[in-house]
Coordinates of C-alpha atoms (C1' of nucleotides) in Angstrom, one line a residue:
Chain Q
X1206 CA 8.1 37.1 9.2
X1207 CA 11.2 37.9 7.2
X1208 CA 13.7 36.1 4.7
X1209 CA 16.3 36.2 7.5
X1210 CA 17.1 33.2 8.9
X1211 CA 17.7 33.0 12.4
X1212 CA 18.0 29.7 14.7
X1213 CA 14.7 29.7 15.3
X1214 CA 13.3 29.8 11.8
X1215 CA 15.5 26.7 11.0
X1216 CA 13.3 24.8 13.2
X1217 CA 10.3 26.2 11.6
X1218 CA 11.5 25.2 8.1
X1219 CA 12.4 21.9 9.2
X1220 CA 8.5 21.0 10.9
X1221 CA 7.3 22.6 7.8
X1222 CA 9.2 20.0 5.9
X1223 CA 7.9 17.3 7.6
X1224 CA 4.7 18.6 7.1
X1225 CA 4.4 18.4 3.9
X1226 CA 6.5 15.5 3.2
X1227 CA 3.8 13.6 6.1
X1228 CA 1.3 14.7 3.7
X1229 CA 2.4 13.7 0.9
X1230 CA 4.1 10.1 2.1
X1231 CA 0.4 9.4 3.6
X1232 CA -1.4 10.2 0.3
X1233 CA 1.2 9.1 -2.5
X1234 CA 3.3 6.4 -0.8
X1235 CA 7.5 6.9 -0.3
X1236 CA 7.9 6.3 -3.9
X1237 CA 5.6 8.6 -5.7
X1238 CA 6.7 11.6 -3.1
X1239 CA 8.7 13.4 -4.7
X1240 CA 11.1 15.2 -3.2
X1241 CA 11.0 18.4 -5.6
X1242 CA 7.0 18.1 -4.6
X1243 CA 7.6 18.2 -0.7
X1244 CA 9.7 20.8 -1.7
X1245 CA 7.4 23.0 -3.4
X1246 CA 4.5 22.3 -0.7
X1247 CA 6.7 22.9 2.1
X1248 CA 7.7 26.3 0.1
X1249 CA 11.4 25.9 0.7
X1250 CA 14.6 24.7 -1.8
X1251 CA 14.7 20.9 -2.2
X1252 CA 18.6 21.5 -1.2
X1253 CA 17.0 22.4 2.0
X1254 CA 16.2 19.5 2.4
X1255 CA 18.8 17.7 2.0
X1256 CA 20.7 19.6 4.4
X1257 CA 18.1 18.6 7.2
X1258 CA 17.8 15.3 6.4
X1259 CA 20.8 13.4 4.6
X1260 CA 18.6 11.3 2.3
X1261 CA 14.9 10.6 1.7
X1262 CA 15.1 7.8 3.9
X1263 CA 16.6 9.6 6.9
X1264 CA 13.5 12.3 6.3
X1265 CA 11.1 9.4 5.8
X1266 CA 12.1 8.3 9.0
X1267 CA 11.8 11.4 10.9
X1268 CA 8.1 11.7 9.6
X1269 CA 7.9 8.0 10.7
X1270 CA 8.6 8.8 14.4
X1271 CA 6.7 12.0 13.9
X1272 CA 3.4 9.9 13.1
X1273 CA 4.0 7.5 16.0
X1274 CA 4.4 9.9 18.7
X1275 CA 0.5 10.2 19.4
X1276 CA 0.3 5.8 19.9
X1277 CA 2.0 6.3 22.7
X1278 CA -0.8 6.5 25.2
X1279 CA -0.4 6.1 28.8
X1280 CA -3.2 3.6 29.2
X1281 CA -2.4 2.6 32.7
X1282 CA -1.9 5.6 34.5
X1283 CA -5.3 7.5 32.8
X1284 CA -7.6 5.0 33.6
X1285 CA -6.9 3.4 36.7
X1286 CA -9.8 3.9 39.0
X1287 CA -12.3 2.2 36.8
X1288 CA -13.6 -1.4 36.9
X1289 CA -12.1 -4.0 34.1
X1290 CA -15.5 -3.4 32.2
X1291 CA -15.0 0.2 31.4
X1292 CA -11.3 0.3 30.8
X1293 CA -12.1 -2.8 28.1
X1294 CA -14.4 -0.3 26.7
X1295 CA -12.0 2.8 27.3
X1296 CA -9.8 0.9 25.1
X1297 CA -11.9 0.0 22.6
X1298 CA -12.6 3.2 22.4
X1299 CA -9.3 4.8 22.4
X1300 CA -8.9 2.0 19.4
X1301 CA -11.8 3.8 17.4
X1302 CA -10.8 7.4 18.3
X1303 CA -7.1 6.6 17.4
X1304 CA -8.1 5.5 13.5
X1305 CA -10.7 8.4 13.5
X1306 CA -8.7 11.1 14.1
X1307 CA -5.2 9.6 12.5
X1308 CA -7.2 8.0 9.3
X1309 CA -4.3 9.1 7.2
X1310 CA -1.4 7.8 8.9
X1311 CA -3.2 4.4 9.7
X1312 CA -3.7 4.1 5.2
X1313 CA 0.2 4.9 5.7
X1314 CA 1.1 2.5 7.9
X1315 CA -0.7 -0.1 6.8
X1316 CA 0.7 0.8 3.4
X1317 CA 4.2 0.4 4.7
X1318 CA 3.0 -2.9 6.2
X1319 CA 1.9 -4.6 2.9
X1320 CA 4.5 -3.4 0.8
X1321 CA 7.8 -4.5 2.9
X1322 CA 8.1 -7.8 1.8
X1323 CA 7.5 -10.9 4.4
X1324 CA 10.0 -11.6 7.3
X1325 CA 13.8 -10.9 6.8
X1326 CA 14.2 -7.3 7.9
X1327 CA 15.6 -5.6 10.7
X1328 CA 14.7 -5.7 14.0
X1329 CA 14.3 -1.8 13.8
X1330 CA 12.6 -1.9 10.7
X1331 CA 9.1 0.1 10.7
X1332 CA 7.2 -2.9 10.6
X1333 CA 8.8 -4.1 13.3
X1334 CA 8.2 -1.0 15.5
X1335 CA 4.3 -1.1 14.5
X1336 CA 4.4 -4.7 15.2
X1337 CA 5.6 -3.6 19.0
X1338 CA 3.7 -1.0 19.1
X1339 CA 0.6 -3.1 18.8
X1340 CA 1.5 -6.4 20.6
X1341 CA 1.6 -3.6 23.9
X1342 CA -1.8 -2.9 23.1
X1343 CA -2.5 -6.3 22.9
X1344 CA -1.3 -7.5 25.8
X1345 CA -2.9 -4.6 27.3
X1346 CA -6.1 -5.9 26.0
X1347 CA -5.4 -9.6 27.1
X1348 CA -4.4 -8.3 30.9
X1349 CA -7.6 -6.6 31.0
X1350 CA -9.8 -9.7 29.7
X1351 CA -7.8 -11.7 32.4
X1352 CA -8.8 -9.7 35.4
X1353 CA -12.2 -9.2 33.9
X1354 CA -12.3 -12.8 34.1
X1355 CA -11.2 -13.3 37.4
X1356 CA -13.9 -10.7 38.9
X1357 CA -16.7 -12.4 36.3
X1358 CA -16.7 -9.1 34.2
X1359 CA -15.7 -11.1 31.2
X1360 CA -17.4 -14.3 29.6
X1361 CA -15.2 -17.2 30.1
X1362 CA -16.6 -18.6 26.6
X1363 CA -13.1 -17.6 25.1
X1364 CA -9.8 -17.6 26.7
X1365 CA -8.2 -14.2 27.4
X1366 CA -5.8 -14.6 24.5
X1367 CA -8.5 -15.8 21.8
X1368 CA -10.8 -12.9 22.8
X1369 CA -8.1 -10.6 22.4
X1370 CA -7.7 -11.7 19.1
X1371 CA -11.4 -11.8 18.2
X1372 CA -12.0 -8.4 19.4
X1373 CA -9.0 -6.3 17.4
X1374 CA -10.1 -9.1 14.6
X1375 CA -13.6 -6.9 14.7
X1376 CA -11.8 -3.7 15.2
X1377 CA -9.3 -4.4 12.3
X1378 CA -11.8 -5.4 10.3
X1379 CA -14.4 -2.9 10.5
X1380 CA -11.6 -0.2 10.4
X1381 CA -10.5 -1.6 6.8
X1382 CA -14.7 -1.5 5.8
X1383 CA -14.5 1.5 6.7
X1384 CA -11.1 3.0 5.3
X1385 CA -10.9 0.8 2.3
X1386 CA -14.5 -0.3 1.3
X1387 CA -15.8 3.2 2.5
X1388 CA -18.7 1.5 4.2
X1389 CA -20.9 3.5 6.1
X1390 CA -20.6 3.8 9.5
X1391 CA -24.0 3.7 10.4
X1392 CA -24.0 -0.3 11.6
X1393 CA -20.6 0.6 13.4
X1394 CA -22.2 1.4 17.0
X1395 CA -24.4 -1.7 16.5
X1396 CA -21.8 -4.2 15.7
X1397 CA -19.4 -2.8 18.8
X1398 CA -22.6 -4.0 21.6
X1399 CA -22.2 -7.3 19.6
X1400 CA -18.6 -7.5 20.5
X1401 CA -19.4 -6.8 23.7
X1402 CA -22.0 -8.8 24.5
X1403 CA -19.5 -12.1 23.7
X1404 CA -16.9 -10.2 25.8
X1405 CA -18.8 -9.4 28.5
X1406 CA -20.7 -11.6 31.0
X1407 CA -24.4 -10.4 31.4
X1408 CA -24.5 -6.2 31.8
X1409 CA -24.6 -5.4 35.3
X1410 CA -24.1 -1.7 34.9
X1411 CA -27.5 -1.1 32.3
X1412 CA -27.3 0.9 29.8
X1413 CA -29.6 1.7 26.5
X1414 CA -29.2 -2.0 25.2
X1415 CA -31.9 -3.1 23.1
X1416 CA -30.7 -6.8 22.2
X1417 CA -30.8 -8.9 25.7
X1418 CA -27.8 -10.9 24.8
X1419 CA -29.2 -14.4 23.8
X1420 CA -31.1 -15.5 21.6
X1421 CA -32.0 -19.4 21.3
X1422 CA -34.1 -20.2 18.1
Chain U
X380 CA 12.0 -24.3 -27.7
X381 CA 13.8 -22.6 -29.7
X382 CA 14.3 -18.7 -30.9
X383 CA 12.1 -18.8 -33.9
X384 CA 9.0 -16.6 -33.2
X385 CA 6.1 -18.0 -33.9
X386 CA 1.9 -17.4 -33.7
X387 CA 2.2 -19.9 -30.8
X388 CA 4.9 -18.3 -29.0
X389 CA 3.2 -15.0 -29.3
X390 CA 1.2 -16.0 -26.6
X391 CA 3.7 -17.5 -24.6
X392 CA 6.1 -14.5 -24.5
X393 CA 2.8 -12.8 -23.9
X394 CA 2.0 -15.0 -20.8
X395 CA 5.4 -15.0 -19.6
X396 CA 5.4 -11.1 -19.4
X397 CA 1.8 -11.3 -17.6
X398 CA 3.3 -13.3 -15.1
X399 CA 6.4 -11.6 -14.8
X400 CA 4.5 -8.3 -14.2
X401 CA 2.2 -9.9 -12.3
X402 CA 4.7 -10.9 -9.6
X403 CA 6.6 -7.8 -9.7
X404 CA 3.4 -5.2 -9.2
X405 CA 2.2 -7.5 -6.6
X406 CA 5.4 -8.0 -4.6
X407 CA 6.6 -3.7 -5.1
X408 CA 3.2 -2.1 -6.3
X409 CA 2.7 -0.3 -9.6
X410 CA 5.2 3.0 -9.5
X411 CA 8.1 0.5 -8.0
X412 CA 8.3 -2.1 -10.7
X413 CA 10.1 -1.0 -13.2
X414 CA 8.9 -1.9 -17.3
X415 CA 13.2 -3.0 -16.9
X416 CA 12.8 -5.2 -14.8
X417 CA 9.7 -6.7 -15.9
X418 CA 11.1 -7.3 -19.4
X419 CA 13.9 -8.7 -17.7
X420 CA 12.2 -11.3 -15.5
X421 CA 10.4 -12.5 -18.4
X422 CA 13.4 -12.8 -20.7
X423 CA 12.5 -10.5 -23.5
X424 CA 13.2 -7.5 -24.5
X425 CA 11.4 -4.7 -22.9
X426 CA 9.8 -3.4 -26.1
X427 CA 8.7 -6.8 -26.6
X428 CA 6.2 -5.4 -23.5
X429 CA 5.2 -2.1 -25.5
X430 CA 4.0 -4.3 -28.6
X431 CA 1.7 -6.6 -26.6
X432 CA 0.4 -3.4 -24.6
X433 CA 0.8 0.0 -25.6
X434 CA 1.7 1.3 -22.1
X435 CA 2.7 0.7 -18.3
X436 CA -1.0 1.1 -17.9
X437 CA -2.5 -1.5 -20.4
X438 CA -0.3 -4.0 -18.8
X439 CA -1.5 -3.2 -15.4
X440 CA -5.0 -3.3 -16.2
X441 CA -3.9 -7.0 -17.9
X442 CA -2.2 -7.9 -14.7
X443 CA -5.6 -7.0 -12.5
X444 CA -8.0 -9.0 -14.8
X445 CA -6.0 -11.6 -14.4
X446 CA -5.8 -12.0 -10.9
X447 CA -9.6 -11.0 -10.9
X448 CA -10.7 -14.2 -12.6
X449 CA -10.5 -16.1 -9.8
X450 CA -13.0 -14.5 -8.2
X451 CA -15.8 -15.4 -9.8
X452 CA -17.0 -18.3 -7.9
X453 CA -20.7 -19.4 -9.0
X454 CA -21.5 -19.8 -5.5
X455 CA -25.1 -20.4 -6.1
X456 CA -25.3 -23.5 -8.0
X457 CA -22.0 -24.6 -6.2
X458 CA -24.1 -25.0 -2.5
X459 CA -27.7 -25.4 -3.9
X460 CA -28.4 -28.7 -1.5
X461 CA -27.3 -27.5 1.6
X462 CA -28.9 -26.0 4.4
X463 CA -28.7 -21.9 5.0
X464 CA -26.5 -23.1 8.1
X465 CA -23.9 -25.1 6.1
X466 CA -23.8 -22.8 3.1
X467 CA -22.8 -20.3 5.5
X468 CA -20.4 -22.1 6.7
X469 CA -19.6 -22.9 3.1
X470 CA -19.1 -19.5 2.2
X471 CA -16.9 -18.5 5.1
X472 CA -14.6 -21.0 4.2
X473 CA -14.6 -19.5 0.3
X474 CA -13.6 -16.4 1.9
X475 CA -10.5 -18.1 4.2
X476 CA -9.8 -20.4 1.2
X477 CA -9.6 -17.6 -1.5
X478 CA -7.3 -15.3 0.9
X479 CA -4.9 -18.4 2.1
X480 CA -4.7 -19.1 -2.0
X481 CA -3.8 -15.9 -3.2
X482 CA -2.4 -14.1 -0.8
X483 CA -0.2 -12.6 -3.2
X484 CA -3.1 -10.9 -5.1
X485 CA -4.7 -10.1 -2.0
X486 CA -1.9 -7.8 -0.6
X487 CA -2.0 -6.2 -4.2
X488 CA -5.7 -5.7 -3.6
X489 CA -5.5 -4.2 -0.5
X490 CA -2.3 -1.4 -1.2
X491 CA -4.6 -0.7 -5.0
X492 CA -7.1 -0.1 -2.4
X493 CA -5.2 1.7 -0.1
X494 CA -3.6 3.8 -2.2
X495 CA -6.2 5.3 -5.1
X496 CA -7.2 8.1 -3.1
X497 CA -10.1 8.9 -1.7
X498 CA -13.7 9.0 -3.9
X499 CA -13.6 11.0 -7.1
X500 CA -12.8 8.0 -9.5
X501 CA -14.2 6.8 -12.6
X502 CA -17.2 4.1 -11.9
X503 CA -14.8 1.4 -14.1
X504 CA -12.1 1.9 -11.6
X505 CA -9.8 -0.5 -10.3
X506 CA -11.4 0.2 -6.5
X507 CA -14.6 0.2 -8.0
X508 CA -14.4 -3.3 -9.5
X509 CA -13.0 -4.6 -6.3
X510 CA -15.9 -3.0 -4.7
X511 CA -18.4 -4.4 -6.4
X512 CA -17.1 -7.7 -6.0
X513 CA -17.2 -7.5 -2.2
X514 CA -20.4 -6.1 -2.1
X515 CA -21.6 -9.2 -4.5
X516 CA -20.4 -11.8 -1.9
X517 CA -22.1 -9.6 0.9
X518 CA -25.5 -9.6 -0.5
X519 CA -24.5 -13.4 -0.9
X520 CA -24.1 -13.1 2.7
X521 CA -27.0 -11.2 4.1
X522 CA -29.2 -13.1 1.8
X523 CA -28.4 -16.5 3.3
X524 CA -28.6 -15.4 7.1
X525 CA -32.2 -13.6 6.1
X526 CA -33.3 -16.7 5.3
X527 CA -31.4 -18.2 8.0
X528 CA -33.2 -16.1 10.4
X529 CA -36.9 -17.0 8.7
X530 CA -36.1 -20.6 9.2
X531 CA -34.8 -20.2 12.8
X532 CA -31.4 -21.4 11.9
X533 CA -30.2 -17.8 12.6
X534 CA -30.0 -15.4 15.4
X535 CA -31.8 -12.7 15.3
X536 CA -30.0 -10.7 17.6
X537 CA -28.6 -8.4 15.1
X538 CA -30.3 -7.7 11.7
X539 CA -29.1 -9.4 9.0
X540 CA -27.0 -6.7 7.2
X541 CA -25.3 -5.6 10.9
X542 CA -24.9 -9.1 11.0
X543 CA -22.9 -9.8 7.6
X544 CA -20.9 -6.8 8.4
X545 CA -20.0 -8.4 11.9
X546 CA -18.8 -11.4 9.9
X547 CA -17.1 -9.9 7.3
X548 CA -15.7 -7.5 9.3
X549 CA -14.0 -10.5 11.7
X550 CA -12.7 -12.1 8.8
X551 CA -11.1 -8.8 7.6
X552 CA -9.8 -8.4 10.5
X553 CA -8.3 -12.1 11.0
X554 CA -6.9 -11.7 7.6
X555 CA -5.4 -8.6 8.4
X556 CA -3.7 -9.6 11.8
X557 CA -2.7 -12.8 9.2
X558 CA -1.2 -10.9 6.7
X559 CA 0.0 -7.6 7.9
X560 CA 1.0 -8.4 11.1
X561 CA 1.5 -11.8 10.8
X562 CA 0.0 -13.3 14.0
X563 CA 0.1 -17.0 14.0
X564 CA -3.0 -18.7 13.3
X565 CA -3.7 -20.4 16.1
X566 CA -6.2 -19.3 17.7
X567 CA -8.1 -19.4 14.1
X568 CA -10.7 -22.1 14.0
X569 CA -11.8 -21.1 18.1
X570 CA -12.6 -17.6 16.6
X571 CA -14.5 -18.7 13.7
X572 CA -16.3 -21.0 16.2
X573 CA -17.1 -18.0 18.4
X574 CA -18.3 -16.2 15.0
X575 CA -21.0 -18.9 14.6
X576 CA -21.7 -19.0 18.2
X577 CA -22.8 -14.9 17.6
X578 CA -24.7 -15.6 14.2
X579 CA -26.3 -19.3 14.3
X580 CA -28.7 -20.3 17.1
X581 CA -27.7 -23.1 18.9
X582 CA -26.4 -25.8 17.0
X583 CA -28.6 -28.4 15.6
X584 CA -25.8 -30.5 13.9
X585 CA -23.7 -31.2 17.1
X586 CA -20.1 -30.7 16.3
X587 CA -16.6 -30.5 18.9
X588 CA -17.8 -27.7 20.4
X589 CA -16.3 -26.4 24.2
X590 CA -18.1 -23.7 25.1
X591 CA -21.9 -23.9 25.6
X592 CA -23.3 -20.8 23.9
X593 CA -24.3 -18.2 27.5
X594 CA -22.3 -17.9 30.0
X595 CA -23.4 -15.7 33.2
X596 CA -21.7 -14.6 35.7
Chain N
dT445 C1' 9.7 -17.1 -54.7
dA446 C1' 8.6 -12.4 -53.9
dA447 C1' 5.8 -9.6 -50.9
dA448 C1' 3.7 -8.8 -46.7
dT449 C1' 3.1 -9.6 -41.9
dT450 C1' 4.4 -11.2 -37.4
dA451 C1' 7.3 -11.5 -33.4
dC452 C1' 10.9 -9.6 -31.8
dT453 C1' 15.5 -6.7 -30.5
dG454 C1' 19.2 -3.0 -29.5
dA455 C1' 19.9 1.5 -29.4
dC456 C1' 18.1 5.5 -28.5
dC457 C1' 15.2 9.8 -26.5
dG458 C1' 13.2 13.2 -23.2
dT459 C1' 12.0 13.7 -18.6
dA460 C1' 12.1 13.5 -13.8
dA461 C1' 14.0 11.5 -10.0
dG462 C1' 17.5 11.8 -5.9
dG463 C1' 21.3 14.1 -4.7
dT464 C1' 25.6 17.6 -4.9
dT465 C1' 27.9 21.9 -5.2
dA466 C1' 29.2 26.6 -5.1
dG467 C1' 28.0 30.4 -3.1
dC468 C1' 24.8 34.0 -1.0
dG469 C1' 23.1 37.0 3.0
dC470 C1' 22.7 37.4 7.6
dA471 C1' 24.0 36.9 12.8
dA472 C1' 26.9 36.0 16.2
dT473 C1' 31.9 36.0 17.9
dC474 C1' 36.4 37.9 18.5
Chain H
dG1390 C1' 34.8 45.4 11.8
dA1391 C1' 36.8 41.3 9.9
dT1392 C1' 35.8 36.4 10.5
dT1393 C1' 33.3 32.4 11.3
dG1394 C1' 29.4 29.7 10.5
dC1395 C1' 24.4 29.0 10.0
dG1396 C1' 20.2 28.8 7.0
dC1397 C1' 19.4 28.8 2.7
dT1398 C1' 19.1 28.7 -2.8
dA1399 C1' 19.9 28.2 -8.1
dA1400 C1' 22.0 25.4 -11.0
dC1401 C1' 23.9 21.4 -11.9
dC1402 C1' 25.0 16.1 -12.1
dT1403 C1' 23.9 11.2 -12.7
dT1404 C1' 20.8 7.7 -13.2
dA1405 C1' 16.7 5.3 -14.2
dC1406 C1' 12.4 5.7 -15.9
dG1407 C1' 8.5 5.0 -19.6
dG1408 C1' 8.3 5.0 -24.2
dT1409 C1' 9.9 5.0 -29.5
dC1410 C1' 12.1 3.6 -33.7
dA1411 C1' 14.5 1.4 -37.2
dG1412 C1' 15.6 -2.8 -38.4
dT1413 C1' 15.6 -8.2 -38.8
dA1414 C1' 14.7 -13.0 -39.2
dA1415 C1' 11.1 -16.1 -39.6
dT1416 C1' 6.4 -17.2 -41.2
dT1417 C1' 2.5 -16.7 -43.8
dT1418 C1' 0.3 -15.2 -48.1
dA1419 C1' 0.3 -14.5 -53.0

DNA sequence: TAAATTACTGACCGTAAGGTTAGCGCAATC
DNA sequence: GATTGCGCTAACCTTACGGTCAGTAATTTA
């Protein structure tokens, strides 16, 4: 806990850097994070900086990859033992939990998303790598609906695709009431039965449900 | 046409730099586009800018009314004549309509939105303007499917605020994958179908419809 | 037609940005 | 125990930003 610098410390000062500069990319966007202010949060030289990373780029990268470590979740080997039914709604859930607990770096990413400007980019640019990122999960999501199918867990109303898409719709959507609108949260429990109920074929496995599915005038 | 200023041409050069601004805080957000480069897209001088608005700011706030006016739809006299089940309908395809239309001004929307940090904001905000407009076409929304449920023309499976946040949360969502992530559109009009299917009863008006409402099993 | 006003520009200013450089103190190597 | 090199900083450089100002040619007002 000294000003000597050792081997070790430069690793410290470098996470401490990324830190602050995840911090402050998330709240203020690349362009208004300055690097003097990362800096000064991060309680080191800005030249330090510059000799970890070459430019801000190369360190907004670095927090980049950071952020994206915890997406990469090993669906298939965690939940493997239950039926189609549950891992739908383990990934649902998963979904939920994920924007719950990384609300900042989803306003960043989706920042990053609507700012780079439409097609013509690199196949390793960011928004292609979120892109990836969440046509796996996706697909994961569609694979599921499939086999739920084929074993009459799912409702064959919608083909697997189509569902897929209607269900992050929902997700997507209610995460940007949430994030951007600020709704509250209270309806949020309600509305994921709903989704449910079109996915599913009738409950077999009861459960506190109070609508019975459907309705006819 | 020619270089002779004019009362007239006041308001052109004035235009010209709206739209010029316009384009550029839409397409790079507000800290990215440059007052240069504005001036320069709108061929004038950039203190030409400063002496129709009197800062970066002004001009921003210019910029935002502008795209704002299209927003105002007068919904209510617009659909008086049809049913609660067609006005619905009506007012979904406002929302699609609106988004396809101005994209553009909907990204800029969304990364205002993203960006202005979280509560703590005067009540004439940017946010808060945007918010109230939403929340204007919701209570448009959970207006029409109470009195869609009283006549039976509704579900009554969820309440009708769940309900309305259900829809609007879908759309969101299907504008998000749309514009964000750019997902074809394919499978658009079969999830808007599905999205009746969960709000209206059973159709009355028959219509190319597939799928039959229930499946079980 | 002289004065005042309007629509406009080029040159300029202070500030803050990203980035560089010269060099410091400490730790390991020989 | 001198030398090498790592971790780090203060001070500096260049560039681009938002914004100002003095001035000018045309148009309106008198």
């Amino acid at each position: 806990m000294s000003a000597t610098p050792s081997r070790q410390e430069s690793q410290e000062s470098r996470d401490e850097i990324l830190r602050a500069a995840s911090r402050l990319f998330a709240s203020r966007g690349f362009h208004e994070a300055s690097m003097s202010e990362i800096a000064r949060q991060a309680r080191v030289s800005k030249a330090l900086i510059f000799w970890h990373f070459k430019s801000k780029e190369e360190l907004f990268v670095a927090v980049i990859k950071r952020l994206l470590e915890p997406f990469s979740i090993d669906f298939a080997t965690e939940a493997q033992e239950l039926d189609e039914r549950e891992q739908l709604k383990r990934l649902i859930e998963l979904y939920v939990q994920f924007v719950r607990d990384y609300t900042g770096s989803v306003r960043f990413f989706l920042t990053r998303l609507l700012r780079d400007d439409p097609e013509q980019q690199g196949p390793a640019s960011f928004t292609e790598q979120i892109r990836v990122l969440y046509e796996n999960y996706r697909n994961l999501m569609v694979d599921l609906i499939k086999r739920g199918q084929e074993k009459g867990v799912c409702s064959r109303r919608l083909d697997a695709e189509t569902a897929a898409t209607f269900l992050l719709s929902t997700l997507n959507g209610l995460l940007v009431d949430v994030l951007f609108l600020r709704t509250p949260e209270a309806s949020f429990g309600n509305i994921l039965a709903t989704l449910e109920s079109v996915v599913f074929t009738q409950a077999p496995t009861a459960s506190a449900d109070p609508g019975t599915g459907c309705a006819n005038g």
